[in-house]
Coordinates of C-alpha atoms and ligand atoms in Angstrom, one line a residue:
X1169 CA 20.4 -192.0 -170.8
X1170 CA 22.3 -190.3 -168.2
X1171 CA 20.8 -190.8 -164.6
X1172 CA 19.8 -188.0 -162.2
X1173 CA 22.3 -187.6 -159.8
X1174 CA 24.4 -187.1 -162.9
X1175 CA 22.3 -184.7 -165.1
X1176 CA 22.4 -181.9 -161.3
X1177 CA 26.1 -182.9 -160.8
X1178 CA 28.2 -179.9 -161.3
X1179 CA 31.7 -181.4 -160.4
X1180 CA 34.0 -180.2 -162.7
X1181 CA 32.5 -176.7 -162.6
X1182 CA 33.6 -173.4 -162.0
X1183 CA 30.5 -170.8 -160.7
X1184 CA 31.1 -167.2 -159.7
X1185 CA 28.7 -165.7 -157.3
X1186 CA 28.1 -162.2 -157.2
X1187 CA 27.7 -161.0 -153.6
X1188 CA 27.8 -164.4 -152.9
X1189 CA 28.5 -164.1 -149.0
X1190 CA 25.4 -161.7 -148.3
X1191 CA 21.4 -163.0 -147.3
X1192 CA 20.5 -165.1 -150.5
X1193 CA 23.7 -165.3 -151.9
X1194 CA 25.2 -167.7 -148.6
X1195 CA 22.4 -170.1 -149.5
X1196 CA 23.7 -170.1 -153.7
X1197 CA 27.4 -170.2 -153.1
X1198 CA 26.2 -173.2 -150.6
X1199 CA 24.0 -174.9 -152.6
X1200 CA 26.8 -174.7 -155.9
X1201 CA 29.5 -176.0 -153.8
X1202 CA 27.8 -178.9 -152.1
X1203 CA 26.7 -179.6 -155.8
X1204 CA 30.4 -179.9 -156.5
X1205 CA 31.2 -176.5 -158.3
X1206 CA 34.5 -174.2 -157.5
X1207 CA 32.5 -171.5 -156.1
X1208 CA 34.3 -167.8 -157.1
X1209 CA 32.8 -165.2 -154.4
X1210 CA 33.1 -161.6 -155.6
X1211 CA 32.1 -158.8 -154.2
X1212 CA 33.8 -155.1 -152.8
X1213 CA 34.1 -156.6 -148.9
X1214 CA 36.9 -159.4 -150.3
X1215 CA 37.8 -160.3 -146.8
X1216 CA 34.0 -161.0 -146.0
X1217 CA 33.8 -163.3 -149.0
X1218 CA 37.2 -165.0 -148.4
X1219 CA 35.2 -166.1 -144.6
X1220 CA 32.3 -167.2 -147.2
X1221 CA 34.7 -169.5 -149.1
X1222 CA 37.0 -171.0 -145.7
X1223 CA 33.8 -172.0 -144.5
X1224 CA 32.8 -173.5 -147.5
X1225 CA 36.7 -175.4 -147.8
X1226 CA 36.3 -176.4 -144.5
X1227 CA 33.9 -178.7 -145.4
X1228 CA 35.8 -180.1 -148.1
X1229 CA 34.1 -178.0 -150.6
X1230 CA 35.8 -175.9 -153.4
X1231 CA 35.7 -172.2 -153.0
X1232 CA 37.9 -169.0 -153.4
X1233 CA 37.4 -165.2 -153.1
X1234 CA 37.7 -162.9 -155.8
X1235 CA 37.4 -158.6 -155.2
X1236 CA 34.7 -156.9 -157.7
X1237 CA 33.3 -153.7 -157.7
X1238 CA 30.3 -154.3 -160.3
X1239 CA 30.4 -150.4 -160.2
X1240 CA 33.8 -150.4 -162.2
X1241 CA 34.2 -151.6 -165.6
X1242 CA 37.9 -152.6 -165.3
X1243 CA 36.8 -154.5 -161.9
X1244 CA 34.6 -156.6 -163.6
X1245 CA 37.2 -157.4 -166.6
X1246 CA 39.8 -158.3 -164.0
X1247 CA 37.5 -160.8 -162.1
X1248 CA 36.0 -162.3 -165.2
X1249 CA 39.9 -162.7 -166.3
X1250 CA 41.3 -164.3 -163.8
X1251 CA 38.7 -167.0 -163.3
X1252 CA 39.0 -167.9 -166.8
X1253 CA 42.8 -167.8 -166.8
X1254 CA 43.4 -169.0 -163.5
X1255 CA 40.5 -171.5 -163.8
X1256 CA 40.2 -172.2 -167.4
X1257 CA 36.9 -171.7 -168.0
X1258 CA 33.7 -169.9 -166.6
X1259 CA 30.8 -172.2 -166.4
X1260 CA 28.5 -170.6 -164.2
X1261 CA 27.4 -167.0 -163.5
X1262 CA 25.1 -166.0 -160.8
X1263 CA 24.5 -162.1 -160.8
X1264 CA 23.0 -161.8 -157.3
X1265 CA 24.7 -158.8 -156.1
X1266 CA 22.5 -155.6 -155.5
X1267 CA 23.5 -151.9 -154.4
X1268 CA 20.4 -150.9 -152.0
X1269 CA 20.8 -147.1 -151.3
X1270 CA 18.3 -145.1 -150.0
X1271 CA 14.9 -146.1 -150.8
X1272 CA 13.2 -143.3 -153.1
X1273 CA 9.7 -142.9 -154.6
X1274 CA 9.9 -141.7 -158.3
X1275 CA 8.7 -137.6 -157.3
X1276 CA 11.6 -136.9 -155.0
X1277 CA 14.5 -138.8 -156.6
X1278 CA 18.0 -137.4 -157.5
X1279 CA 19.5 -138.0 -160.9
X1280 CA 22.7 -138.6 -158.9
X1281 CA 21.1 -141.4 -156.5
X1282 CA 19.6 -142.8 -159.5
X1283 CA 22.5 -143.2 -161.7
X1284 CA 24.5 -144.7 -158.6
X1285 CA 22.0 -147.2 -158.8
X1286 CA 21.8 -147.8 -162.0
X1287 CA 26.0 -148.0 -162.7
X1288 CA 25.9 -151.1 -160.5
X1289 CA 22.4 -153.2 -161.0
X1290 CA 22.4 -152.0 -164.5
X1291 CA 25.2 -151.4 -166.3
X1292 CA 27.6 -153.3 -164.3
X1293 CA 25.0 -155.7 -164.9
X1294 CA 25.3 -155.6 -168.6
X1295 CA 29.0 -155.4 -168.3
X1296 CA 29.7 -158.5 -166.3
X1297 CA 27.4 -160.5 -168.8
X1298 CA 29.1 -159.1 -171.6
X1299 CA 32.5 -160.3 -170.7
X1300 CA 31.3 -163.9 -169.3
X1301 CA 29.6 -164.3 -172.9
X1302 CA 32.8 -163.6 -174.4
X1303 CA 34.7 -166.5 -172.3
X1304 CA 31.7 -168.6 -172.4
X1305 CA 31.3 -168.1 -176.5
X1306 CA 34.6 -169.7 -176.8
X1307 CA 33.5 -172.8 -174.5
X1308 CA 30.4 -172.8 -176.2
X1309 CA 28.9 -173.2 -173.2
X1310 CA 27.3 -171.8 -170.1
X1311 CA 24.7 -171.0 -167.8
X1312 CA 24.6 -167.4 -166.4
X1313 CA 21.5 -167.3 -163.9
X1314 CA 19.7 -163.5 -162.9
X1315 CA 18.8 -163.0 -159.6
X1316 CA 15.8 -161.0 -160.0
X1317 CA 12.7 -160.7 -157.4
X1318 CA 8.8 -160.5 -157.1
X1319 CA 8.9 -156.9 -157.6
X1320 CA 10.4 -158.4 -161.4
X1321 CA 7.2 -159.7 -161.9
X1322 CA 4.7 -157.4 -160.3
X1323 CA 5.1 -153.8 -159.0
X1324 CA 5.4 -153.1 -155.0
X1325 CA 2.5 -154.0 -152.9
X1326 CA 2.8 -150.6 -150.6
X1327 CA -0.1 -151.6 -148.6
X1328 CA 1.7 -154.6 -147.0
X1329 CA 4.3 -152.7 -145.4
X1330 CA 1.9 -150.8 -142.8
X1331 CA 2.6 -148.3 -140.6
X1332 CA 6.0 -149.8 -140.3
X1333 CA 7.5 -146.9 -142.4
X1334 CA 9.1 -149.5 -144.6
X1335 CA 8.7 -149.0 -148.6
X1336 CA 10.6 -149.8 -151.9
X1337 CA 12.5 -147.7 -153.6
X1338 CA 11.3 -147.1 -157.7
X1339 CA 14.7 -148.2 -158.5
X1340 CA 14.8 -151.4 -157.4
X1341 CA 11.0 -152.5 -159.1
X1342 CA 12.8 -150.8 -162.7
X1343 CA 16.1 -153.0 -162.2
X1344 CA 14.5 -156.0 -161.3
X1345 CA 11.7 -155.9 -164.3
X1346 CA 14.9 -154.8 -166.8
X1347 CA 17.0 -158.4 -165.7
X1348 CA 13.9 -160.0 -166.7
X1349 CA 14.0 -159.0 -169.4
X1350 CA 17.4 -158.7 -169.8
X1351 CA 17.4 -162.5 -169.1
X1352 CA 15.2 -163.2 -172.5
X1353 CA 17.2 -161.1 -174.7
X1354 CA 20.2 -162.8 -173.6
X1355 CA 18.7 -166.3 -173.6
X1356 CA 17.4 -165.7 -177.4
X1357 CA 20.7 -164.1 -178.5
X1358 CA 22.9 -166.7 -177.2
X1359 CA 21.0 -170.2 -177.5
X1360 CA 23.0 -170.7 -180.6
X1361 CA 25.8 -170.4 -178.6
X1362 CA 24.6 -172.9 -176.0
X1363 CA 24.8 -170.2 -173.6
X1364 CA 21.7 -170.7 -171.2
X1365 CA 20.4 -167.9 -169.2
X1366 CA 17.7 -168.0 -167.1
X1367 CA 16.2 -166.2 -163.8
X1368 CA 15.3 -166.6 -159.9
X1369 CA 12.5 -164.4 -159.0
X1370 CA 12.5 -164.7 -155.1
X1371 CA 10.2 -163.9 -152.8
X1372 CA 10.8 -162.4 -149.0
X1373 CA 14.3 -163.4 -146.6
X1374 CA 15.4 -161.8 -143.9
X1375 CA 15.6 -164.1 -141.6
X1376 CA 17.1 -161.3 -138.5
X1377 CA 13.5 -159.2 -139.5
X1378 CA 10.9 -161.7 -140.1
X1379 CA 11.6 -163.6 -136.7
X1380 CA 9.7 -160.5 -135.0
X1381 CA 6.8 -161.8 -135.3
X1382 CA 5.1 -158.7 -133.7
X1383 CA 6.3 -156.8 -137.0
X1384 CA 2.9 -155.5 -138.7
X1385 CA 4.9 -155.8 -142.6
X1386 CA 5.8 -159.2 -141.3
X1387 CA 2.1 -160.4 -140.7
X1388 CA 0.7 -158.5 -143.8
X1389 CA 3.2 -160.8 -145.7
X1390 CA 2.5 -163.4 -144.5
X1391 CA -1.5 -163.0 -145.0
X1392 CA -0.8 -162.3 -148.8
X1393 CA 1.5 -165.0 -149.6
X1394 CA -0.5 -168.1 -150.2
X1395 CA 2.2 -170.2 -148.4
X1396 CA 2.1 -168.0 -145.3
X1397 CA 5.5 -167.8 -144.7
X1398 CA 8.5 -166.1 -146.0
X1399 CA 11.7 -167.8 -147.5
X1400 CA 13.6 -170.1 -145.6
X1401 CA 17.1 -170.6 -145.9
X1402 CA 17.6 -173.4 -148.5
X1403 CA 14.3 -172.4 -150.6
X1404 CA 16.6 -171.5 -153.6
X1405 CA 19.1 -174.1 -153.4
X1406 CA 16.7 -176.6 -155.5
X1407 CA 16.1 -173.9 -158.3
X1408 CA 19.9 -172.6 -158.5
X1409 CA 21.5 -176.3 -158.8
X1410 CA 18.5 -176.9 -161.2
X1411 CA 19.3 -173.8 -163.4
X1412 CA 23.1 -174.0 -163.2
X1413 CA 23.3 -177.9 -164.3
X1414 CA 22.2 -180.2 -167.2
X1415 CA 19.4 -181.3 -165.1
X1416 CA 17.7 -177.6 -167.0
X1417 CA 19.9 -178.1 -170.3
X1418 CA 16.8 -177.4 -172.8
X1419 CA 15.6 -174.6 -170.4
X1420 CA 16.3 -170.8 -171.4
X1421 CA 14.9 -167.4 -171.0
X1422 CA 12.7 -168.8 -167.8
X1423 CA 12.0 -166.5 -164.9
X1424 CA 11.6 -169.0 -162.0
X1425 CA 9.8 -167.6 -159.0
X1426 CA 10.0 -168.9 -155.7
X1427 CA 7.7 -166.4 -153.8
X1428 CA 5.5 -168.8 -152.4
X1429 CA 2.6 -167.9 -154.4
X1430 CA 3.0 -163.8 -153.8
X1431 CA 2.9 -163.2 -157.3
X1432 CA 0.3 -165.8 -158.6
X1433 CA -2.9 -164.1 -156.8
Ligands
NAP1819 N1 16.5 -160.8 -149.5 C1 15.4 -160.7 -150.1 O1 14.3 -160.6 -149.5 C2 15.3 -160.7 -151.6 C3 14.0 -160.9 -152.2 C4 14.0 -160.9 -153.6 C5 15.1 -160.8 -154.4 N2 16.3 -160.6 -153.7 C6 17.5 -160.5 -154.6 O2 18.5 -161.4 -154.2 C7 19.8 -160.8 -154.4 C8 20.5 -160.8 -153.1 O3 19.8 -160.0 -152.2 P1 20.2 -160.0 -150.6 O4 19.0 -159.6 -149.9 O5 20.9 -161.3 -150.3 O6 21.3 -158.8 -150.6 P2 22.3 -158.4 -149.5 O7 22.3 -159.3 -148.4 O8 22.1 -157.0 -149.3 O9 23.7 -158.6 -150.3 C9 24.0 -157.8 -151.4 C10 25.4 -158.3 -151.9 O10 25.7 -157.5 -153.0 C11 27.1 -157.1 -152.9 N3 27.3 -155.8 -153.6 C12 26.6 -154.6 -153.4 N4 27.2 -153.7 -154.2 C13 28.1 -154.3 -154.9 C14 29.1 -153.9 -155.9 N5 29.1 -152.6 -156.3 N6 29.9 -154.8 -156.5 C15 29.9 -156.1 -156.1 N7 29.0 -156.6 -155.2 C16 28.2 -155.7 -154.6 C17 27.3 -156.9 -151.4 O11 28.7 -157.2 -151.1 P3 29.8 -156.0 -150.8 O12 29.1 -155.0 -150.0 O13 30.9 -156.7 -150.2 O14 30.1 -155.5 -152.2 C18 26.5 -158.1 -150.8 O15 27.2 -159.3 -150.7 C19 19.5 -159.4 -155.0 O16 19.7 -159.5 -156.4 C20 18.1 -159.1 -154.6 O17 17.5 -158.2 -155.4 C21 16.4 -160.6 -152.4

């Protein structure tokens, strides 16, 4: 029987890490490489990510920096491409990245804003999966993790944020519930395949807002979340070396959340 350390080892693997230089997605490209993947970073800001990935090497970890656009089809086709042929095989995908535009409530919205949205977190979403199935289909292998939220579990809390003039935007609670479900379609498809996929729900981070503590959204959140806090840093780097190695290899189609109780009132 393999041993522990063994079964979240993930030396030998190659992750890619969608927005993997912005809040949460420091903390997965982190947590993959010190578990001993080659960590791809990808986003539009490719001199951003490169920073992400010297830091990373620095330490004597393995990481690069890729370009995507998960607005573009052909951007997505080239990134997916070139980490399996420069690579030679995909192991790993963490769709983290997330376009935030202006928040809107469902009466005022603009078809235009919408769509904009929706070409990135939903059907670049779709697209990015579709061509890392087609690699991984050919390993037959894989673990593509979704990075969804609380508001993919339950719907926006609008008291919580106060007078503060903070909201969310309908968008995001319609994205986040679809890569949820997104996740189990995917996971029930490709099991056969032994393609896992699986889900992070997250709770709260912003580390630059929630240290003003004088912030009325920051105490309302932290009076409704049973924990009493929001995330800290390395809160998801248990759950994504979990999901992305063979320490989860009979788990699929799982939404984990790590919200620190917010959605289990
Ligand atoms: N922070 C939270 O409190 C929280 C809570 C729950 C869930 N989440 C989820 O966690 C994930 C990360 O959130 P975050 O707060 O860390 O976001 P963030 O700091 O705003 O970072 C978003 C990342 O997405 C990338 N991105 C945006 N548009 C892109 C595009 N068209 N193509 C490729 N990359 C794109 C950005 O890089 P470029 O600008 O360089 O493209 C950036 O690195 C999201 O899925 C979010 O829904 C966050």
């Amino acid at each position: 029987m393999r041993q522990i350390a063994d079964l979240f080892d993930l030396s030998g693997k190659t992750a890619i890490v969608t927005g993997g230089y912005g809040t949460y997605g420091h903390t997965l490209s982190e947590a993959l490489a010190e578990a001993g993947a080659l960590v791809i970073i990808a986003s539009r800001d490719v001199e951003k990510c490169r920073q992400e990935a010297d830091k990373l090497a620095d330490r004597g970890l393995k990481a690069a920096a890729l370009p995507l656009d998960q607005g573009d089809e052909a951007s997505i086709q080239n990134l997916i491409r070139t980490v399996a042929e420069r690579y030679g095989h995909l192991d790993i995908l963490v769709n983290n990245a997330v376009l935030r535009s202006a928040p809107q409530d469902i009466d005022n919205m603009t078809v235009s804003e919408w769509q904009k949205q929706q070409l990135v977190n939903s059907t670049g979403l779709a697209v990015i999966c579709r061509e890392a199935v087609q690699v991984m289909r050919k390993q037959k292998s894989g673990s593509i993790i979704n990075i969804s939220s609380i508001q993919g579990s339950v719907g926006p809390h609008f008291p919580v944020y106060g007078s503060t003039g903070m909201t969310s935007p309908a968008y995001y609670t319609y994205e986040k519930w679809g890569m949820v479900g997104l996740t189990k379609w995917m996971a029930n498809r490709y099991g056969p395949d032994n393609i896992r996929v699986n889900c992070i729900s997250p709770g709260g981070y912003n580390p630059s807002l929630t240290r003003d503590e004088a912030n009325e959204f920051v105490q309302n959140y932290k009076k409704l979340t049973p924990m009493g806090r929001f995330a800290e840093e390395d809160d998801l780097k248990g759950p994504i070396v979990f999901l992305a190695s063979d320490a989860s290899k009979y788990v699929t189609g799982h939404n984990l959340l790590v919200d620190g109780g917010w959605t289990s009132w």
